[in-house]
């Protein structure tokens, strides 16, 4: 698919996402479905992303996961991401992109991630 077509398709799906009604309720439904997955229940270290803009709200999911799992969220450092363990959503810093990230602390870097919960804009039927 040509780049222009991809940009147009992305813009169309962003417009749809921006107009989703009952986002909080739908975010809760998504979180409930994720929490029932064996892969999530059995994971020790879970990478999650803080929601941004009109994305699915992840704060409630992260708070629930923190009860039984080690949760890491990314911090952008130059052109790379470091995944840092968090114990709560308190103390997060707002990045230059406007996304909450954990403060850098080398002892909180975790590279052994069992599963990652990653935001996506649109998917084919094959995922």
C-alpha positions as CSV (number, residue, x, y, z in Angstrom):
1,X,0.0,0.0,0.0
2,X,1.4,3.4,-0.9
3,X,2.4,5.7,1.9
4,X,-0.3,8.3,1.1
5,X,-2.9,5.6,1.3
6,X,-1.6,4.5,4.7
7,X,-1.6,8.1,5.9
8,X,-5.2,8.5,4.8
9,X,-6.3,5.3,6.3
10,X,-4.6,6.2,9.6
11,X,-6.3,9.6,9.6
12,X,-9.7,8.0,9.0
13,X,-9.3,5.5,11.9
14,X,-8.0,8.3,14.2
15,X,-11.2,10.3,13.4
16,X,-13.3,7.2,14.2
17,X,-11.4,6.7,17.5
18,X,-11.7,10.4,18.4
19,X,-15.5,10.1,18.2
20,X,-16.0,6.9,20.2
21,X,-18.8,7.4,22.7
22,X,-18.7,5.9,26.2
23,X,-14.9,5.6,26.1
24,X,-14.6,4.9,29.9
25,X,-17.2,2.1,29.7
26,X,-15.6,0.6,26.7
27,X,-12.1,0.9,28.2
28,X,-13.5,-1.0,31.3
29,X,-14.9,-3.8,29.0
30,X,-11.5,-4.1,27.3
31,X,-9.7,-4.3,30.7
32,X,-12.1,-7.0,31.9
33,X,-11.5,-9.1,28.8
34,X,-7.7,-8.7,29.2
35,X,-7.8,-9.6,32.9
36,X,-9.5,-12.9,32.0
37,X,-6.8,-14.1,29.6
38,X,-4.6,-16.9,30.8
39,X,-1.6,-15.2,29.2
40,X,-2.1,-12.2,31.5
41,X,-2.9,-14.2,34.6
42,X,0.2,-16.3,34.2
43,X,2.6,-13.5,33.3
44,X,5.0,-12.1,35.9
45,X,6.3,-9.0,34.1
46,X,3.8,-7.1,32.1
47,X,4.6,-4.1,29.9
48,X,1.8,-1.6,29.5
49,X,1.5,1.7,27.9
50,X,-0.1,4.8,29.5
51,X,-3.0,5.9,27.4
52,X,-2.7,9.1,25.4
53,X,-5.2,11.3,23.7
54,X,-8.2,9.3,22.5
55,X,-6.7,5.9,23.0
56,X,-8.3,3.2,25.2
57,X,-7.9,4.3,28.8
58,X,-5.3,2.1,30.5
59,X,-5.0,3.6,34.0
60,X,-7.6,1.3,35.5
61,X,-6.2,-1.8,33.9
62,X,-2.7,-0.9,35.1
63,X,-3.9,-0.3,38.7
64,X,-5.6,-3.7,38.7
65,X,-2.5,-5.5,37.2
66,X,-0.3,-3.9,39.8
67,X,-2.1,-5.9,42.5
68,X,-0.5,-9.2,41.3
69,X,2.1,-8.5,38.7
70,X,5.3,-6.5,38.1
71,X,4.3,-3.7,35.7
72,X,6.7,-1.8,33.5
73,X,5.9,1.2,31.3
74,X,8.2,2.8,28.8
75,X,10.3,5.8,29.1
76,X,11.6,7.3,25.9
77,X,15.4,7.9,26.1
78,X,16.8,9.4,22.9
79,X,15.7,7.0,20.1
80,X,15.0,4.1,22.4
81,X,12.6,3.0,25.1
82,X,13.5,1.7,28.5
83,X,10.9,-0.3,30.4
84,X,10.8,0.7,34.0
85,X,9.0,-1.0,36.9
86,X,6.3,1.1,38.6
87,X,4.6,0.5,41.9
88,X,1.8,3.0,41.4
89,X,0.8,5.7,39.0
90,X,2.1,8.4,41.4
91,X,5.3,10.2,40.5
92,X,5.0,9.7,36.7
93,X,6.6,12.5,34.6
94,X,5.0,14.0,31.5
95,X,7.3,13.4,28.5
96,X,7.9,15.9,25.7
97,X,5.2,14.0,23.8
98,X,2.7,14.6,26.7
99,X,2.7,10.9,27.8
100,X,3.2,9.9,31.4
101,X,6.4,8.0,32.0
102,X,8.3,6.7,35.0
103,X,11.3,8.7,36.3
104,X,14.6,7.1,35.2
105,X,16.1,4.9,37.9
106,X,18.5,2.2,36.6
107,X,17.4,-0.3,39.3
108,X,13.9,-0.2,37.9
109,X,14.9,-1.3,34.3
110,X,13.3,-4.6,33.4
111,X,14.1,-6.3,30.1
112,X,12.5,-9.7,30.8
113,X,8.9,-9.0,29.8
114,X,6.4,-11.8,29.6
115,X,3.7,-10.0,27.8
116,X,3.1,-6.5,26.5
117,X,-0.2,-4.6,26.2
118,X,0.3,-2.3,23.3
119,X,-2.1,0.3,21.9
120,X,-3.2,-0.1,18.3
121,X,-5.3,2.1,16.0
122,X,-6.8,-0.5,13.7
123,X,-6.3,-4.2,12.9
124,X,-7.1,-6.6,10.1
125,X,-9.3,-9.7,10.9
126,X,-6.0,-11.6,11.2
127,X,-4.9,-9.3,13.9
